[in-house]
Coordinates of C-alpha atoms in Angstrom, one line a residue:
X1 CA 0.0 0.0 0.0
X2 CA 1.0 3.2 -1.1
X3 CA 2.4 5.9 1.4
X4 CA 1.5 8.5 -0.6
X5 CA -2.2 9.0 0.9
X6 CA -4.7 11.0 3.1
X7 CA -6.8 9.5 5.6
X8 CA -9.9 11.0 6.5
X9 CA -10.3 11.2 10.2
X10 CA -13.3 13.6 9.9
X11 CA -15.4 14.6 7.1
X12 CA -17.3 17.7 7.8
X13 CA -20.7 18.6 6.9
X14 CA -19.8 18.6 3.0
X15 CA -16.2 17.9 1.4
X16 CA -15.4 17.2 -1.9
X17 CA -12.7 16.4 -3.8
X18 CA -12.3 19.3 -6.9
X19 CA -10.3 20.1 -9.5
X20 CA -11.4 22.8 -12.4
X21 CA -14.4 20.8 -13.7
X22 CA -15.6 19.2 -16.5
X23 CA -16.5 22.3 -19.0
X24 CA -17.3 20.9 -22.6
X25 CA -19.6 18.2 -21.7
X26 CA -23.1 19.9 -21.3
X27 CA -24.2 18.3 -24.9
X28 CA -23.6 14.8 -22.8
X29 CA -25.7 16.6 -19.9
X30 CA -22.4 16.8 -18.0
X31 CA -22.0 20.0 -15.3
X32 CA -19.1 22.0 -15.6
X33 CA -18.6 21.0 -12.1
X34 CA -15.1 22.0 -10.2
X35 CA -14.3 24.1 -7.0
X36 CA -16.9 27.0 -6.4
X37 CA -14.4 29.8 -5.7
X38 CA -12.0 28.6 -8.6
X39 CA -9.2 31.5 -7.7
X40 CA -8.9 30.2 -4.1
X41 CA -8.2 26.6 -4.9
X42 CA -5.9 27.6 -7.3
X43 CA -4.3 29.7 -4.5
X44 CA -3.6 26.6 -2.4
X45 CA -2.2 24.9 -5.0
X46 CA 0.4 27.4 -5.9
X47 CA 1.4 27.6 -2.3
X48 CA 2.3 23.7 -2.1
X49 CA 3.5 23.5 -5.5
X50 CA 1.1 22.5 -7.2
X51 CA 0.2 22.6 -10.9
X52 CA -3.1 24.9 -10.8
X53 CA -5.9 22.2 -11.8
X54 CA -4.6 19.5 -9.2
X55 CA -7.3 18.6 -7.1
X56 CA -8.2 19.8 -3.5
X57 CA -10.4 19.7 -0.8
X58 CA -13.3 21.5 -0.7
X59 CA -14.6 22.3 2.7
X60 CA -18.2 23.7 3.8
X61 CA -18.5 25.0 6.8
X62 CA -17.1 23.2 9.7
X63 CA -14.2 21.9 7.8
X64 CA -12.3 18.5 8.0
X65 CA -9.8 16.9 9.6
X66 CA -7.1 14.1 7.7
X67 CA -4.1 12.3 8.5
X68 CA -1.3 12.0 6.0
X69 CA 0.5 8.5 5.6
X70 CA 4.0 10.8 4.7
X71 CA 4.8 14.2 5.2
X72 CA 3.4 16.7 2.9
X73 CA 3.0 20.2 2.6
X74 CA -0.6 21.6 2.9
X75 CA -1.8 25.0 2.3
X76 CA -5.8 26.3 3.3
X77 CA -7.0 28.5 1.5
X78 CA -10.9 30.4 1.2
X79 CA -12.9 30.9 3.6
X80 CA -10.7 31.4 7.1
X81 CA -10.1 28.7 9.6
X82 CA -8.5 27.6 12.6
X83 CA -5.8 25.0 11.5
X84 CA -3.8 22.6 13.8
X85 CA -1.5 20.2 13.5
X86 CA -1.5 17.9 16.1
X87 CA -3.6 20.3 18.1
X88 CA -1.0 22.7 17.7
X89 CA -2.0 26.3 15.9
X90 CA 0.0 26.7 12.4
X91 CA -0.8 29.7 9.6
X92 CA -3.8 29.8 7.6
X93 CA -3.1 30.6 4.1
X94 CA 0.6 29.5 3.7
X95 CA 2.2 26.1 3.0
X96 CA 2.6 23.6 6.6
X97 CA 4.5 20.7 7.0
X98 CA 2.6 18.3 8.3
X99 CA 4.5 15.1 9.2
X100 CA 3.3 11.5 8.4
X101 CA 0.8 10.4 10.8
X102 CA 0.4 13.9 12.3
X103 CA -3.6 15.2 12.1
X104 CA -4.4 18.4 10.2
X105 CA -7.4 19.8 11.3
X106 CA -8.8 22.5 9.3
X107 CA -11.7 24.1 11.9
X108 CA -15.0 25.7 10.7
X109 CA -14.9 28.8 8.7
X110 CA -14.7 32.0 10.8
X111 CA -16.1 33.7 8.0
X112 CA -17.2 32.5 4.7
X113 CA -18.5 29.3 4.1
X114 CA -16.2 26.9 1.6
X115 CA -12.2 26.4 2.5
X116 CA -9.7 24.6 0.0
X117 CA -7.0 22.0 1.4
X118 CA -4.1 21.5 -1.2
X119 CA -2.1 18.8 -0.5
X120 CA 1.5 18.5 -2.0
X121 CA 1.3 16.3 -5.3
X122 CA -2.7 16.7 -5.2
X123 CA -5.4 14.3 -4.3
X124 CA -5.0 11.9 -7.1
X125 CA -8.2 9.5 -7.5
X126 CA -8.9 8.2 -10.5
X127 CA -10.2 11.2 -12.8
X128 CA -13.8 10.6 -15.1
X129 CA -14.0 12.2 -18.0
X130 CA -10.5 14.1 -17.6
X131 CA -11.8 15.5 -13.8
X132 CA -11.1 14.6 -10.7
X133 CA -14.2 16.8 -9.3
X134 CA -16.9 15.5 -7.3
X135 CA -20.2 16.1 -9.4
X136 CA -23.3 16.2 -6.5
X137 CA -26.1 16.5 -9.3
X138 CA -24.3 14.0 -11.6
X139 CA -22.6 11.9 -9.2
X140 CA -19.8 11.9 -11.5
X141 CA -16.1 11.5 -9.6
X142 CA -15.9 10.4 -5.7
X143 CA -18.6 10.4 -3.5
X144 CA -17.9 13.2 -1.0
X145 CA -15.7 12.1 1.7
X146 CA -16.7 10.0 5.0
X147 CA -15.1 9.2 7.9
X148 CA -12.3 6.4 6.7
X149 CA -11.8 7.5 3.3
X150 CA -8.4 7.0 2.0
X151 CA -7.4 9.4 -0.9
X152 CA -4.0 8.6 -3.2
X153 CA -1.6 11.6 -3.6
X154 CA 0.4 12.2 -6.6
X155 CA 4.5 12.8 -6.0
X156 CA 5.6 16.6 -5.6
X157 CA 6.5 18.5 -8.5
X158 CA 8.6 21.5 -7.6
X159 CA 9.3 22.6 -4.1
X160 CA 6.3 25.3 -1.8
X161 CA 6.1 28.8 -2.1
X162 CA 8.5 30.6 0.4
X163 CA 5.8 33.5 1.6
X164 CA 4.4 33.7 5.2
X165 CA 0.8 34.4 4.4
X166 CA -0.6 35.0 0.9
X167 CA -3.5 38.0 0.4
X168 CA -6.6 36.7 0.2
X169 CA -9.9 38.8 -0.5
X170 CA -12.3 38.3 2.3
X171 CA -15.7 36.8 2.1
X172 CA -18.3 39.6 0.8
X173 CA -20.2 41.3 3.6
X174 CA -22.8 42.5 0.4
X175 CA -22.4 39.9 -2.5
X176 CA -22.7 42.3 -5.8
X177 CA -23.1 40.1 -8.9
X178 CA -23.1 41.9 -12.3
X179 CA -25.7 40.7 -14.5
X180 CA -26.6 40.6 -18.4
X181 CA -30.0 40.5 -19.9
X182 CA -31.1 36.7 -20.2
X183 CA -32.8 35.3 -23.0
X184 CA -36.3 35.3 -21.1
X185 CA -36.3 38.4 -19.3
X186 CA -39.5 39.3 -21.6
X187 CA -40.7 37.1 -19.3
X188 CA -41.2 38.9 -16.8
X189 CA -43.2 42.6 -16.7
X190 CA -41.2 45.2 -16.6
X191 CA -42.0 46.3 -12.5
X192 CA -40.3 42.5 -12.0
X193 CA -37.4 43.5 -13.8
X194 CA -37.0 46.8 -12.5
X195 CA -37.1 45.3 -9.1
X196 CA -34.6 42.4 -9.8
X197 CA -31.5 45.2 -10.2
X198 CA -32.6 47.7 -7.5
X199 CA -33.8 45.7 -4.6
X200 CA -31.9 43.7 -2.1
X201 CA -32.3 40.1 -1.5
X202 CA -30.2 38.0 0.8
X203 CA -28.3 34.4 0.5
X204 CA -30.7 31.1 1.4
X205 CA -29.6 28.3 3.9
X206 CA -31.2 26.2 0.9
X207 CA -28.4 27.2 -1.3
X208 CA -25.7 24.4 -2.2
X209 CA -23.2 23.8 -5.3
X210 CA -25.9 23.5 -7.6
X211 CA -27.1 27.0 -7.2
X212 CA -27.0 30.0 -5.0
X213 CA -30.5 30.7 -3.8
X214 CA -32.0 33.9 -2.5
X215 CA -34.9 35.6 -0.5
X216 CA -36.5 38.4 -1.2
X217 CA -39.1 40.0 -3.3
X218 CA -40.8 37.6 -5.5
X219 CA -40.5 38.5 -9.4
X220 CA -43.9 39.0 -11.5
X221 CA -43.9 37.2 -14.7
X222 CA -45.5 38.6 -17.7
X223 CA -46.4 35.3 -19.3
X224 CA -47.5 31.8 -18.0
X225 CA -47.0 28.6 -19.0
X226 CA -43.7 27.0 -18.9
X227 CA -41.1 26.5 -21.2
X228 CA -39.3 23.8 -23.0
X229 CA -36.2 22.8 -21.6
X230 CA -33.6 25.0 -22.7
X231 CA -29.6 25.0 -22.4
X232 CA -28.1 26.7 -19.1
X233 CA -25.0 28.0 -18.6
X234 CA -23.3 28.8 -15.7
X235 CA -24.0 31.8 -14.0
X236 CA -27.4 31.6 -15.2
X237 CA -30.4 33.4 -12.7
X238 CA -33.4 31.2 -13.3
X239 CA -36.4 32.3 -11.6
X240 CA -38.8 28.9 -10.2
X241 CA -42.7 29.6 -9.6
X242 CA -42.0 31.0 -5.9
X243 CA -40.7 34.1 -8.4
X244 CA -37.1 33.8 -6.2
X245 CA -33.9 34.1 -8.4
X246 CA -31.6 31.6 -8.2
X247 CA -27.8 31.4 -9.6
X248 CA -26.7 28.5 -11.0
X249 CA -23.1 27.2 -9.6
X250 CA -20.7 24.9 -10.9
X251 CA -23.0 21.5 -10.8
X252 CA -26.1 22.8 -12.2
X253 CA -28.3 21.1 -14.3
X254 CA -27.5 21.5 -18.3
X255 CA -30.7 21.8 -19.4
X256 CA -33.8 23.6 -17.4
X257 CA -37.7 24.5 -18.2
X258 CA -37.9 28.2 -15.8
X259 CA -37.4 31.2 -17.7
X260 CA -33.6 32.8 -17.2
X261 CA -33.8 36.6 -16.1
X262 CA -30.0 37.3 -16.2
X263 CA -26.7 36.0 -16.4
X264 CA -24.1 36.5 -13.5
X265 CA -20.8 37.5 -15.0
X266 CA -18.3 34.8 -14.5
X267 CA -15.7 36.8 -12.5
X268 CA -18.4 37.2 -9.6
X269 CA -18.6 33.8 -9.2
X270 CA -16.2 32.8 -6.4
X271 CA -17.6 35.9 -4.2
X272 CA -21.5 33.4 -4.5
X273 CA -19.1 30.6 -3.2
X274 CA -18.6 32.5 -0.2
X275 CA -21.9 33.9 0.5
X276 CA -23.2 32.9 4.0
X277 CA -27.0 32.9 4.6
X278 CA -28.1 35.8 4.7
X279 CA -25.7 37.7 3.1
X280 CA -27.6 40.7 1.2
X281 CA -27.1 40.0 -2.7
X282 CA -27.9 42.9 -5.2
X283 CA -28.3 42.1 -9.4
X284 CA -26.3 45.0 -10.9
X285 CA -27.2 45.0 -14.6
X286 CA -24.6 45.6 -16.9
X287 CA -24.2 45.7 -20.7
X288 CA -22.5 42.9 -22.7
X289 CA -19.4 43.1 -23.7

């Protein structure tokens, strides 16, 4: 058996094993998948040495706690956390030795909600359809972790970053996305859309990684029926009969029947990933590019 492996000593509410997705595959009805706040996964790779689309952990919430076979470098990044090493404090948001058989425990989120664990040489399970990313609407890639999982690592590259703590911007007190006209905002009258870009709704507990939902004023459509099933894209702000936008994330369905008000522009993204419940969320409409 391999020394090169995690083992997971405690799961957390929700982690997952992401990489950057599975883009290209919606005609297959295949999510784009991947980790939610793409830039800070990509952060903790960097730090270890990674190559920036190994695969991480992706915490929610209350974080996780593993226990390396060999030593490795880890880096947490995201939403800050208390992290220990054998219940002894280390530095959020830099690369930590953490010797074989040693316990990182990566605590709940102080603020925020999802926290990325880069392990040197990545998590290495066998990848489906070129991604290692745990699919939740799919259930494409591994099942998210339990208590006893063993995860494979790959072998180290090049050696960690040499920095004592790497900028990170904090979770958004007011989540501001930027939106675009969506192919069905005729839709909805025009008091609906007026009232999507100037009032303020705030984050749902219901949310997950299929889609950031919201509460708030309901929006008054303009025609009824329903549609066919169209294409969506990420980003997309479908509204469901309760008239309450939601934003599709990284495994949301590829194909859906409610009428699309707007579409989130893509660099706004990671701030959703972050969004606690109740976070206030305002639509700022923008033009296309």
């Amino acid at each position: 058996m391999t020394d090169r492996a995690l083992s997971v000593v405690r799961a957390g509410a929700l982690t997952t094993v992401q990489d950057r997705g599975r883009p290209g595959h919606a005609h297959l009805g295949v999510p784009h998948s991947g980790a939610l706040d793409g830039p800070a996964a990509e952060l903790a790779n960097r730090l270890v040495g990674n190559r920036p689309e190994a695969a991480v952990l992706e915490t929610t919430l209350n974080g996780c706690a593993v226990r390396p076979r060999s030593t490795v470098t880890v880096a947490v990044a995201g939403a800050p956390c208390r992290v220990t090493v054998d219940g002894r404090p280390v530095a959020w948001g830099a690369p930590v030795r953490v010797p074989a058989g040693a316990l990182l425990d990566v605590g709940a989120a102080v603020s925020g909600v999802r926290s990325y664990v880069a392990v040197s040489g990545g998590v290495a399970v066998e990848p489906v359809l070129c991604s290692r990313s745990t699919d939740l609407l799919s259930g494409l890639g591994p099942p998210p972790l339990t208590d006893g999982t063993v995860l494979p690592l790959g072998s180290p590259e090049v050696p960690h970053a040499r920095v004592d703590v790497a900028p990170q911007p904090a979770p958004p007190a007011e989540l501001v996305l930027r939106v675009t006209a969506g192919p069905r905002d005729d839709w909805f009258t025009a008091e609906a859309v007026r009232t999507f870009t100037s009032r303020v709704y705030r984050v749902s507990s219901a949310s997950n990684r299929i889609g950031l939902r919201t509460e708030g004023p309901a929006l008054e459509r303009a025609r009824s029926g329903e549609l066919p099933s169209e294409g969506m894209v990420l980003g997309a702000v479908q509204v469901p009969p309760d008239g309450r936008p939601v934003v599709f994330l990284a495994d949301h369905p590829t194909t859906g029947g409610y009428p699309v008000i707007a579409v989130v522009r893509a660099a706004d993204l990671p701030a959703a990933a972050q969004a606690v419940p109740g976070t206030p969320v305002r639509f700022v409409a923008v033009r296309r590019r």
